[in-house]
């Protein structure tokens, strides 16, 4: 379809194409559903409480969908000039939809998130606002874009800090009505931070033939081996947080075994890409990074139902 034909299509059709390219619901919905459900469940397990009402899961899912779409919208703002110059095939620079429309949708999405959080508790709404505050700072690159872009590590840490803040909200859909955080919740939040780094590395470590002028990646900034080392350390940090979380859940062995089942193939793929950094292995690396993150959350949430307490 030509750019002119796309631009003449009804707005809903254009938005459907946009989501398929930039926020694919077929992947995003199940992943964020698993992420939010695991967060709510893990909070209850850590506190040794019964699972909450279905409404807690639905509100957590609604809020996380809003957060992630808003992050995508703000990324469109940050990347607007880069996309215009170096990635004109993307939906906004090619004229499929306007940046203003995407930002308008992200703004309207505030309302259901506010109502859902407030329905649980005003305190949960405060946590949502805290996460939005950090997201706003991210969108302005903390008013120090040159400093951040000069240091990919600082950029990564400052932006991935949003992940434990989001997870604080998601787990809060369960624990906020009780007034106190469950013991050991910090391990789950630390795992969220580490796994945010895993996903970010998985997305931005590219094979040499995939690198593009004007597009910043960790492989172009640090080199493939150094960036893969950083990815491996992030995976190991997430695994350590998962195991410690398992100790709080009184299921350290089961949790560790579930983590190892995905950790070992993840490390294998990292090593394979280091030896032969091509497009096929790059795709495997990105895919398995996502699988690793999903496995961590499911292990933390559901291994308490397995085995005998240790």
PDB file of C-alpha atoms in Angstrom:
ATOM      1  CA  UNK A   1       0.000   0.000   0.000  1.00  0.00           C
ATOM      2  CA  UNK A   2       1.386   3.400  -0.986  1.00  0.00           C
ATOM      3  CA  UNK A   3       1.874   6.179   1.550  1.00  0.00           C
ATOM      4  CA  UNK A   4      -0.909   8.175  -0.122  1.00  0.00           C
ATOM      5  CA  UNK A   5      -3.326   5.229   0.032  1.00  0.00           C
ATOM      6  CA  UNK A   6      -2.480   4.653   3.686  1.00  0.00           C
ATOM      7  CA  UNK A   7      -3.043   8.286   4.551  1.00  0.00           C
ATOM      8  CA  UNK A   8      -6.488   8.172   2.872  1.00  0.00           C
ATOM      9  CA  UNK A   9      -7.619   5.124   4.892  1.00  0.00           C
ATOM     10  CA  UNK A  10     -10.062   5.586   7.792  1.00  0.00           C
ATOM     11  CA  UNK A  11      -8.413   6.574  11.052  1.00  0.00           C
ATOM     12  CA  UNK A  12      -9.263   3.273  12.773  1.00  0.00           C
ATOM     13  CA  UNK A  13      -7.648   1.329   9.937  1.00  0.00           C
ATOM     14  CA  UNK A  14      -4.543   3.489  10.189  1.00  0.00           C
ATOM     15  CA  UNK A  15      -4.412   3.030  13.946  1.00  0.00           C
ATOM     16  CA  UNK A  16      -4.725  -0.729  13.459  1.00  0.00           C
ATOM     17  CA  UNK A  17      -1.708  -0.647  11.153  1.00  0.00           C
ATOM     18  CA  UNK A  18       0.146   1.513  13.660  1.00  0.00           C
ATOM     19  CA  UNK A  19      -0.419  -0.935  16.511  1.00  0.00           C
ATOM     20  CA  UNK A  20       0.686  -3.846  14.347  1.00  0.00           C
ATOM     21  CA  UNK A  21       4.004  -2.120  13.685  1.00  0.00           C
ATOM     22  CA  UNK A  22       4.707  -0.221  16.911  1.00  0.00           C
ATOM     23  CA  UNK A  23       2.534  -1.722  19.673  1.00  0.00           C
ATOM     24  CA  UNK A  24       1.491  -5.183  18.435  1.00  0.00           C
ATOM     25  CA  UNK A  25      -1.465  -6.215  20.567  1.00  0.00           C
ATOM     26  CA  UNK A  26      -1.176  -9.867  19.580  1.00  0.00           C
ATOM     27  CA  UNK A  27       2.138  -9.967  21.494  1.00  0.00           C
ATOM     28  CA  UNK A  28       1.684  -7.141  23.979  1.00  0.00           C
ATOM     29  CA  UNK A  29      -1.654  -8.192  25.490  1.00  0.00           C
ATOM     30  CA  UNK A  30      -0.633 -11.737  26.566  1.00  0.00           C
ATOM     31  CA  UNK A  31       2.802 -10.587  27.769  1.00  0.00           C
ATOM     32  CA  UNK A  32       1.452  -7.708  29.858  1.00  0.00           C
ATOM     33  CA  UNK A  33      -1.408  -9.866  31.101  1.00  0.00           C
ATOM     34  CA  UNK A  34       1.143 -12.396  32.346  1.00  0.00           C
ATOM     35  CA  UNK A  35       3.338  -9.642  33.798  1.00  0.00           C
ATOM     36  CA  UNK A  36       0.501  -7.959  35.711  1.00  0.00           C
ATOM     37  CA  UNK A  37      -1.082 -11.224  36.860  1.00  0.00           C
ATOM     38  CA  UNK A  38       2.275 -12.535  38.080  1.00  0.00           C
ATOM     39  CA  UNK A  39       2.916  -9.293  39.972  1.00  0.00           C
ATOM     40  CA  UNK A  40      -0.447  -9.389  41.761  1.00  0.00           C
ATOM     41  CA  UNK A  41      -0.083 -13.095  42.519  1.00  0.00           C
ATOM     42  CA  UNK A  42       3.499 -12.774  43.770  1.00  0.00           C
ATOM     43  CA  UNK A  43       2.449 -10.007  46.168  1.00  0.00           C
ATOM     44  CA  UNK A  44      -0.221 -12.248  47.662  1.00  0.00           C
ATOM     45  CA  UNK A  45       2.165 -15.219  47.874  1.00  0.00           C
ATOM     46  CA  UNK A  46       4.875 -13.159  49.582  1.00  0.00           C
ATOM     47  CA  UNK A  47       2.345 -11.972  52.160  1.00  0.00           C
ATOM     48  CA  UNK A  48       0.958 -15.519  52.552  1.00  0.00           C
ATOM     49  CA  UNK A  49      -2.525 -14.296  51.669  1.00  0.00           C
ATOM     50  CA  UNK A  50      -5.262 -15.735  49.485  1.00  0.00           C
ATOM     51  CA  UNK A  51      -5.325 -14.460  45.934  1.00  0.00           C
ATOM     52  CA  UNK A  52      -7.303 -11.224  45.554  1.00  0.00           C
ATOM     53  CA  UNK A  53     -10.546 -10.674  43.678  1.00  0.00           C
ATOM     54  CA  UNK A  54     -10.456 -10.724  39.882  1.00  0.00           C
ATOM     55  CA  UNK A  55     -10.892  -6.935  39.897  1.00  0.00           C
ATOM     56  CA  UNK A  56      -7.332  -6.499  41.238  1.00  0.00           C
ATOM     57  CA  UNK A  57      -5.989  -8.418  38.229  1.00  0.00           C
ATOM     58  CA  UNK A  58      -8.117  -6.481  35.754  1.00  0.00           C
ATOM     59  CA  UNK A  59      -7.095  -3.093  37.171  1.00  0.00           C
ATOM     60  CA  UNK A  60      -3.416  -4.071  37.218  1.00  0.00           C
ATOM     61  CA  UNK A  61      -3.687  -5.160  33.570  1.00  0.00           C
ATOM     62  CA  UNK A  62      -5.456  -1.944  32.590  1.00  0.00           C
ATOM     63  CA  UNK A  63      -2.820   0.198  34.275  1.00  0.00           C
ATOM     64  CA  UNK A  64       0.142  -1.658  32.785  1.00  0.00           C
ATOM     65  CA  UNK A  65      -1.354  -1.434  29.295  1.00  0.00           C
ATOM     66  CA  UNK A  66      -1.716   2.324  29.753  1.00  0.00           C
ATOM     67  CA  UNK A  67       1.842   2.675  31.060  1.00  0.00           C
ATOM     68  CA  UNK A  68       3.394   0.753  28.194  1.00  0.00           C
ATOM     69  CA  UNK A  69       1.399   2.538  25.512  1.00  0.00           C
ATOM     70  CA  UNK A  70       2.377   5.866  27.042  1.00  0.00           C
ATOM     71  CA  UNK A  71       6.014   4.798  27.014  1.00  0.00           C
ATOM     72  CA  UNK A  72       5.660   3.966  23.330  1.00  0.00           C
ATOM     73  CA  UNK A  73       4.055   7.357  22.662  1.00  0.00           C
ATOM     74  CA  UNK A  74       6.806   9.233  24.486  1.00  0.00           C
ATOM     75  CA  UNK A  75       9.428   7.201  22.625  1.00  0.00           C
ATOM     76  CA  UNK A  76       7.846   8.497  19.430  1.00  0.00           C
ATOM     77  CA  UNK A  77       8.474  12.025  20.714  1.00  0.00           C
ATOM     78  CA  UNK A  78      12.087  11.339  21.693  1.00  0.00           C
ATOM     79  CA  UNK A  79      12.849   9.525  18.430  1.00  0.00           C
ATOM     80  CA  UNK A  80      10.978  11.891  16.106  1.00  0.00           C
ATOM     81  CA  UNK A  81      14.040  13.523  14.566  1.00  0.00           C
ATOM     82  CA  UNK A  82      16.014  10.257  14.346  1.00  0.00           C
ATOM     83  CA  UNK A  83      13.050   8.511  12.723  1.00  0.00           C
ATOM     84  CA  UNK A  84      12.548  11.351  10.248  1.00  0.00           C
ATOM     85  CA  UNK A  85      16.187  11.204   9.141  1.00  0.00           C
ATOM     86  CA  UNK A  86      17.095   7.534   9.435  1.00  0.00           C
ATOM     87  CA  UNK A  87      13.865   5.472   9.756  1.00  0.00           C
ATOM     88  CA  UNK A  88      11.357   7.124   7.419  1.00  0.00           C
ATOM     89  CA  UNK A  89       9.553   3.801   6.967  1.00  0.00           C
ATOM     90  CA  UNK A  90       8.073   4.018  10.476  1.00  0.00           C
ATOM     91  CA  UNK A  91       4.370   4.946  10.739  1.00  0.00           C
ATOM     92  CA  UNK A  92       4.690   8.539  11.942  1.00  0.00           C
ATOM     93  CA  UNK A  93       7.454   9.828   9.616  1.00  0.00           C
ATOM     94  CA  UNK A  94       5.831   8.164   6.602  1.00  0.00           C
ATOM     95  CA  UNK A  95       2.532   9.934   7.419  1.00  0.00           C
ATOM     96  CA  UNK A  96       0.378   6.952   8.435  1.00  0.00           C
ATOM     97  CA  UNK A  97      -0.694   8.702  11.654  1.00  0.00           C
ATOM     98  CA  UNK A  98       0.299  11.952  13.286  1.00  0.00           C
ATOM     99  CA  UNK A  99       2.347  12.245  16.442  1.00  0.00           C
ATOM    100  CA  UNK A 100      -0.411  14.439  17.838  1.00  0.00           C
ATOM    101  CA  UNK A 101      -2.980  11.642  17.464  1.00  0.00           C
ATOM    102  CA  UNK A 102      -0.786   9.109  19.292  1.00  0.00           C
ATOM    103  CA  UNK A 103      -0.123  11.591  22.100  1.00  0.00           C
ATOM    104  CA  UNK A 104      -3.845  12.373  22.319  1.00  0.00           C
ATOM    105  CA  UNK A 105      -4.671   8.673  22.773  1.00  0.00           C
ATOM    106  CA  UNK A 106      -1.932   8.367  25.410  1.00  0.00           C
ATOM    107  CA  UNK A 107      -3.423  11.371  27.219  1.00  0.00           C
ATOM    108  CA  UNK A 108      -6.993  10.047  27.107  1.00  0.00           C
ATOM    109  CA  UNK A 109      -5.719   6.743  28.532  1.00  0.00           C
ATOM    110  CA  UNK A 110      -4.881   8.588  31.754  1.00  0.00           C
ATOM    111  CA  UNK A 111      -8.571   8.652  32.733  1.00  0.00           C
ATOM    112  CA  UNK A 112      -9.262   4.894  32.976  1.00  0.00           C
ATOM    113  CA  UNK A 113      -5.927   4.363  34.739  1.00  0.00           C
ATOM    114  CA  UNK A 114      -6.775   7.046  37.312  1.00  0.00           C
ATOM    115  CA  UNK A 115     -10.273   5.681  37.879  1.00  0.00           C
ATOM    116  CA  UNK A 116      -9.029   2.093  38.215  1.00  0.00           C
ATOM    117  CA  UNK A 117      -6.264   3.001  40.648  1.00  0.00           C
ATOM    118  CA  UNK A 118      -8.549   5.207  42.747  1.00  0.00           C
ATOM    119  CA  UNK A 119     -11.158   2.426  42.884  1.00  0.00           C
ATOM    120  CA  UNK A 120      -8.551   0.252  44.614  1.00  0.00           C
ATOM    121  CA  UNK A 121      -7.222   3.012  46.882  1.00  0.00           C
ATOM    122  CA  UNK A 122      -6.119   6.669  46.753  1.00  0.00           C
ATOM    123  CA  UNK A 123      -2.687   5.389  47.802  1.00  0.00           C
ATOM    124  CA  UNK A 124      -2.459   3.274  44.668  1.00  0.00           C
ATOM    125  CA  UNK A 125      -3.271   6.385  42.639  1.00  0.00           C
ATOM    126  CA  UNK A 126      -0.347   8.148  44.337  1.00  0.00           C
ATOM    127  CA  UNK A 127       1.939   5.307  43.251  1.00  0.00           C
ATOM    128  CA  UNK A 128       0.614   5.636  39.702  1.00  0.00           C
ATOM    129  CA  UNK A 129       1.334   9.376  39.770  1.00  0.00           C
ATOM    130  CA  UNK A 130       4.861   8.654  41.061  1.00  0.00           C
ATOM    131  CA  UNK A 131       5.486   6.349  38.093  1.00  0.00           C
ATOM    132  CA  UNK A 132       4.046   8.955  35.722  1.00  0.00           C
ATOM    133  CA  UNK A 133       6.371  11.542  37.214  1.00  0.00           C
ATOM    134  CA  UNK A 134       9.395   9.375  36.434  1.00  0.00           C
ATOM    135  CA  UNK A 135       8.002   8.711  32.958  1.00  0.00           C
ATOM    136  CA  UNK A 136       7.714  12.459  32.393  1.00  0.00           C
ATOM    137  CA  UNK A 137      11.333  12.944  33.438  1.00  0.00           C
ATOM    138  CA  UNK A 138      12.325  10.174  31.030  1.00  0.00           C
ATOM    139  CA  UNK A 139      10.508  11.920  28.196  1.00  0.00           C
ATOM    140  CA  UNK A 140      12.599  15.030  28.830  1.00  0.00           C
ATOM    141  CA  UNK A 141      15.691  12.824  29.291  1.00  0.00           C
ATOM    142  CA  UNK A 142      16.028  14.253  32.807  1.00  0.00           C
ATOM    143  CA  UNK A 143      16.853  17.645  31.272  1.00  0.00           C
ATOM    144  CA  UNK A 144      20.349  16.345  30.523  1.00  0.00           C
ATOM    145  CA  UNK A 145      20.136  14.621  27.109  1.00  0.00           C
ATOM    146  CA  UNK A 146      23.791  15.188  26.229  1.00  0.00           C
ATOM    147  CA  UNK A 147      24.961  13.642  29.496  1.00  0.00           C
ATOM    148  CA  UNK A 148      22.698  10.616  29.081  1.00  0.00           C
ATOM    149  CA  UNK A 149      23.569   9.980  25.437  1.00  0.00           C
ATOM    150  CA  UNK A 150      27.264  10.251  26.274  1.00  0.00           C
ATOM    151  CA  UNK A 151      26.868   7.391  28.765  1.00  0.00           C
ATOM    152  CA  UNK A 152      24.729   4.451  27.576  1.00  0.00           C
ATOM    153  CA  UNK A 153      25.017   2.856  31.033  1.00  0.00           C
ATOM    154  CA  UNK A 154      23.615   5.941  32.758  1.00  0.00           C
ATOM    155  CA  UNK A 155      20.887   6.178  30.131  1.00  0.00           C
ATOM    156  CA  UNK A 156      19.958   2.541  30.738  1.00  0.00           C
ATOM    157  CA  UNK A 157      19.830   2.799  34.537  1.00  0.00           C
ATOM    158  CA  UNK A 158      17.854   6.044  34.547  1.00  0.00           C
ATOM    159  CA  UNK A 159      15.258   4.692  32.123  1.00  0.00           C
ATOM    160  CA  UNK A 160      14.963   1.161  33.500  1.00  0.00           C
ATOM    161  CA  UNK A 161      14.198   2.559  36.956  1.00  0.00           C
ATOM    162  CA  UNK A 162      10.654   2.918  35.615  1.00  0.00           C
ATOM    163  CA  UNK A 163      10.243  -0.874  35.735  1.00  0.00           C
ATOM    164  CA  UNK A 164      10.294  -1.353  39.533  1.00  0.00           C
ATOM    165  CA  UNK A 165       8.054   1.721  39.832  1.00  0.00           C
ATOM    166  CA  UNK A 166       5.530   0.129  37.483  1.00  0.00           C
ATOM    167  CA  UNK A 167       5.810  -3.154  39.356  1.00  0.00           C
ATOM    168  CA  UNK A 168       5.267  -1.327  42.637  1.00  0.00           C
ATOM    169  CA  UNK A 169       1.939  -0.181  41.187  1.00  0.00           C
ATOM    170  CA  UNK A 170       1.014  -3.641  39.881  1.00  0.00           C
ATOM    171  CA  UNK A 171       1.822  -5.422  43.130  1.00  0.00           C
ATOM    172  CA  UNK A 172       0.125  -2.529  44.924  1.00  0.00           C
ATOM    173  CA  UNK A 173      -3.182  -3.581  43.372  1.00  0.00           C
ATOM    174  CA  UNK A 174      -2.927  -6.455  45.874  1.00  0.00           C
ATOM    175  CA  UNK A 175      -1.018  -5.091  48.880  1.00  0.00           C
ATOM    176  CA  UNK A 176      -2.162  -1.449  49.071  1.00  0.00           C
ATOM    177  CA  UNK A 177      -5.604  -2.303  50.546  1.00  0.00           C
ATOM    178  CA  UNK A 178      -3.764  -4.036  53.423  1.00  0.00           C
ATOM    179  CA  UNK A 179      -1.601  -0.983  54.093  1.00  0.00           C
ATOM    180  CA  UNK A 180       1.868  -2.573  54.085  1.00  0.00           C
ATOM    181  CA  UNK A 181       4.179  -4.099  51.488  1.00  0.00           C
ATOM    182  CA  UNK A 182       4.784  -7.854  51.754  1.00  0.00           C
ATOM    183  CA  UNK A 183       8.145  -9.011  53.134  1.00  0.00           C
ATOM    184  CA  UNK A 184      10.584  -9.708  50.336  1.00  0.00           C
ATOM    185  CA  UNK A 185       8.791  -7.544  47.778  1.00  0.00           C
ATOM    186  CA  UNK A 186      12.094  -5.761  47.173  1.00  0.00           C
ATOM    187  CA  UNK A 187      13.416  -8.924  45.505  1.00  0.00           C
ATOM    188  CA  UNK A 188      10.571  -8.831  42.994  1.00  0.00           C
ATOM    189  CA  UNK A 189      11.162  -5.147  42.282  1.00  0.00           C
ATOM    190  CA  UNK A 190      14.896  -5.745  41.850  1.00  0.00           C
ATOM    191  CA  UNK A 191      14.087  -8.540  39.426  1.00  0.00           C
ATOM    192  CA  UNK A 192      11.910  -6.106  37.468  1.00  0.00           C
ATOM    193  CA  UNK A 193      14.783  -3.659  37.162  1.00  0.00           C
ATOM    194  CA  UNK A 194      17.214  -6.349  36.010  1.00  0.00           C
ATOM    195  CA  UNK A 195      14.705  -7.783  33.565  1.00  0.00           C
ATOM    196  CA  UNK A 196      13.999  -4.339  32.151  1.00  0.00           C
ATOM    197  CA  UNK A 197      17.710  -4.196  31.341  1.00  0.00           C
ATOM    198  CA  UNK A 198      17.537  -7.674  29.791  1.00  0.00           C
ATOM    199  CA  UNK A 199      14.750  -6.625  27.433  1.00  0.00           C
ATOM    200  CA  UNK A 200      16.525  -3.392  26.560  1.00  0.00           C
ATOM    201  CA  UNK A 201      19.775  -5.190  25.754  1.00  0.00           C
ATOM    202  CA  UNK A 202      17.885  -7.853  23.807  1.00  0.00           C
ATOM    203  CA  UNK A 203      16.293  -5.145  21.655  1.00  0.00           C
ATOM    204  CA  UNK A 204      19.431  -3.103  21.077  1.00  0.00           C
ATOM    205  CA  UNK A 205      22.241  -5.594  20.543  1.00  0.00           C
ATOM    206  CA  UNK A 206      22.403  -6.005  16.775  1.00  0.00           C
ATOM    207  CA  UNK A 207      24.394  -7.963  14.263  1.00  0.00           C
ATOM    208  CA  UNK A 208      26.921  -5.801  12.348  1.00  0.00           C
ATOM    209  CA  UNK A 209      24.900  -5.916   9.114  1.00  0.00           C
ATOM    210  CA  UNK A 210      21.812  -4.679  10.969  1.00  0.00           C
ATOM    211  CA  UNK A 211      23.393  -1.533  12.394  1.00  0.00           C
ATOM    212  CA  UNK A 212      22.003   1.698  10.938  1.00  0.00           C
ATOM    213  CA  UNK A 213      23.430   5.170  10.717  1.00  0.00           C
ATOM    214  CA  UNK A 214      22.018   7.490  13.370  1.00  0.00           C
ATOM    215  CA  UNK A 215      20.462   4.663  15.405  1.00  0.00           C
ATOM    216  CA  UNK A 216      22.038   4.117  18.819  1.00  0.00           C
ATOM    217  CA  UNK A 217      22.532   0.518  19.949  1.00  0.00           C
ATOM    218  CA  UNK A 218      24.590  -1.029  22.716  1.00  0.00           C
ATOM    219  CA  UNK A 219      26.474  -3.135  20.194  1.00  0.00           C
ATOM    220  CA  UNK A 220      27.540  -0.026  18.258  1.00  0.00           C
ATOM    221  CA  UNK A 221      28.461   1.876  21.443  1.00  0.00           C
ATOM    222  CA  UNK A 222      30.210  -0.865  23.411  1.00  0.00           C
ATOM    223  CA  UNK A 223      30.929  -3.530  20.835  1.00  0.00           C
ATOM    224  CA  UNK A 224      29.152  -6.861  20.598  1.00  0.00           C
ATOM    225  CA  UNK A 225      31.131  -8.773  23.235  1.00  0.00           C
ATOM    226  CA  UNK A 226      30.968  -6.046  25.883  1.00  0.00           C
ATOM    227  CA  UNK A 227      27.256  -5.497  25.333  1.00  0.00           C
ATOM    228  CA  UNK A 228      26.604  -9.250  25.493  1.00  0.00           C
ATOM    229  CA  UNK A 229      28.590  -9.394  28.735  1.00  0.00           C
ATOM    230  CA  UNK A 230      26.321  -6.668  30.117  1.00  0.00           C
ATOM    231  CA  UNK A 231      23.269  -8.663  28.996  1.00  0.00           C
ATOM    232  CA  UNK A 232      24.618 -11.793  30.673  1.00  0.00           C
ATOM    233  CA  UNK A 233      25.215  -9.919  33.928  1.00  0.00           C
ATOM    234  CA  UNK A 234      21.653  -8.530  33.811  1.00  0.00           C
ATOM    235  CA  UNK A 235      20.272 -12.047  33.316  1.00  0.00           C
ATOM    236  CA  UNK A 236      22.329 -13.352  36.242  1.00  0.00           C
ATOM    237  CA  UNK A 237      21.196 -10.439  38.434  1.00  0.00           C
ATOM    238  CA  UNK A 238      17.576 -11.244  37.599  1.00  0.00           C
ATOM    239  CA  UNK A 239      18.205 -14.916  38.376  1.00  0.00           C
ATOM    240  CA  UNK A 240      19.759 -14.034  41.739  1.00  0.00           C
ATOM    241  CA  UNK A 241      16.771 -11.832  42.594  1.00  0.00           C
ATOM    242  CA  UNK A 242      14.442 -14.662  41.570  1.00  0.00           C
ATOM    243  CA  UNK A 243      16.214 -17.158  43.825  1.00  0.00           C
ATOM    244  CA  UNK A 244      16.154 -14.755  46.788  1.00  0.00           C
ATOM    245  CA  UNK A 245      12.469 -14.169  46.097  1.00  0.00           C
ATOM    246  CA  UNK A 246      12.067 -17.942  46.201  1.00  0.00           C
ATOM    247  CA  UNK A 247      13.632 -17.976  49.674  1.00  0.00           C
ATOM    248  CA  UNK A 248      10.990 -15.507  50.883  1.00  0.00           C
ATOM    249  CA  UNK A 249       8.358 -17.722  49.255  1.00  0.00           C
ATOM    250  CA  UNK A 250       9.797 -20.796  51.033  1.00  0.00           C
ATOM    251  CA  UNK A 251      10.386 -22.370  47.618  1.00  0.00           C
ATOM    252  CA  UNK A 252      14.074 -21.677  46.825  1.00  0.00           C
ATOM    253  CA  UNK A 253      14.771 -25.005  45.109  1.00  0.00           C
ATOM    254  CA  UNK A 254      11.671 -24.997  42.926  1.00  0.00           C
ATOM    255  CA  UNK A 255      12.158 -21.353  41.980  1.00  0.00           C
ATOM    256  CA  UNK A 256      15.835 -21.857  41.145  1.00  0.00           C
ATOM    257  CA  UNK A 257      15.090 -24.928  39.008  1.00  0.00           C
ATOM    258  CA  UNK A 258      12.376 -23.089  37.080  1.00  0.00           C
ATOM    259  CA  UNK A 259      14.801 -20.223  36.486  1.00  0.00           C
ATOM    260  CA  UNK A 260      17.621 -22.536  35.419  1.00  0.00           C
ATOM    261  CA  UNK A 261      15.374 -24.190  32.836  1.00  0.00           C
ATOM    262  CA  UNK A 262      15.386 -20.912  30.891  1.00  0.00           C
ATOM    263  CA  UNK A 263      18.687 -19.452  32.122  1.00  0.00           C
ATOM    264  CA  UNK A 264      20.821 -22.140  30.502  1.00  0.00           C
ATOM    265  CA  UNK A 265      19.385 -21.784  26.973  1.00  0.00           C
ATOM    266  CA  UNK A 266      19.542 -17.994  27.351  1.00  0.00           C
ATOM    267  CA  UNK A 267      23.257 -18.134  28.175  1.00  0.00           C
ATOM    268  CA  UNK A 268      23.753 -20.545  25.272  1.00  0.00           C
ATOM    269  CA  UNK A 269      22.126 -18.117  22.818  1.00  0.00           C
ATOM    270  CA  UNK A 270      24.251 -15.252  24.160  1.00  0.00           C
ATOM    271  CA  UNK A 271      27.435 -17.271  23.610  1.00  0.00           C
ATOM    272  CA  UNK A 272      26.277 -18.378  20.137  1.00  0.00           C
ATOM    273  CA  UNK A 273      25.624 -14.778  19.106  1.00  0.00           C
ATOM    274  CA  UNK A 274      29.025 -13.695  20.456  1.00  0.00           C
ATOM    275  CA  UNK A 275      30.690 -16.302  18.250  1.00  0.00           C
ATOM    276  CA  UNK A 276      28.586 -15.679  15.151  1.00  0.00           C
ATOM    277  CA  UNK A 277      26.812 -12.314  15.332  1.00  0.00           C
ATOM    278  CA  UNK A 278      24.387 -12.581  12.427  1.00  0.00           C
ATOM    279  CA  UNK A 279      20.783 -11.563  11.836  1.00  0.00           C
ATOM    280  CA  UNK A 280      19.321 -14.991  12.656  1.00  0.00           C
ATOM    281  CA  UNK A 281      21.066 -15.213  16.024  1.00  0.00           C
ATOM    282  CA  UNK A 282      20.171 -11.589  16.765  1.00  0.00           C
ATOM    283  CA  UNK A 283      16.488 -12.492  16.409  1.00  0.00           C
ATOM    284  CA  UNK A 284      16.953 -15.514  18.666  1.00  0.00           C
ATOM    285  CA  UNK A 285      18.651 -13.317  21.242  1.00  0.00           C
ATOM    286  CA  UNK A 286      15.787 -10.823  21.282  1.00  0.00           C
ATOM    287  CA  UNK A 287      13.155 -13.560  21.452  1.00  0.00           C
ATOM    288  CA  UNK A 288      14.838 -15.509  24.238  1.00  0.00           C
ATOM    289  CA  UNK A 289      15.407 -12.319  26.244  1.00  0.00           C
ATOM    290  CA  UNK A 290      11.639 -11.872  26.284  1.00  0.00           C
ATOM    291  CA  UNK A 291      11.070 -15.528  27.133  1.00  0.00           C
ATOM    292  CA  UNK A 292      13.529 -15.224  30.032  1.00  0.00           C
ATOM    293  CA  UNK A 293      11.689 -12.236  31.486  1.00  0.00           C
ATOM    294  CA  UNK A 294       8.319 -13.953  31.209  1.00  0.00           C
ATOM    295  CA  UNK A 295       9.710 -17.108  32.815  1.00  0.00           C
ATOM    296  CA  UNK A 296      11.063 -15.123  35.777  1.00  0.00           C
ATOM    297  CA  UNK A 297       7.685 -13.588  36.574  1.00  0.00           C
ATOM    298  CA  UNK A 298       5.804 -16.845  36.179  1.00  0.00           C
ATOM    299  CA  UNK A 299       8.341 -18.669  38.355  1.00  0.00           C
ATOM    300  CA  UNK A 300       8.097 -16.077  41.128  1.00  0.00           C
ATOM    301  CA  UNK A 301       4.314 -16.098  41.039  1.00  0.00           C
ATOM    302  CA  UNK A 302       3.480 -19.758  40.656  1.00  0.00           C
ATOM    303  CA  UNK A 303       6.269 -21.932  42.105  1.00  0.00           C
ATOM    304  CA  UNK A 304       4.745 -21.502  45.608  1.00  0.00           C
ATOM    305  CA  UNK A 305       2.091 -23.967  44.394  1.00  0.00           C
ATOM    306  CA  UNK A 306       4.762 -26.580  43.690  1.00  0.00           C
ATOM    307  CA  UNK A 307       6.573 -29.051  45.887  1.00  0.00           C
ATOM    308  CA  UNK A 308       7.140 -29.028  49.607  1.00  0.00           C
ATOM    309  CA  UNK A 309       8.366 -26.114  51.670  1.00  0.00           C
ATOM    310  CA  UNK A 310      12.141 -26.036  52.160  1.00  0.00           C
TER     311      UNK A 310
END
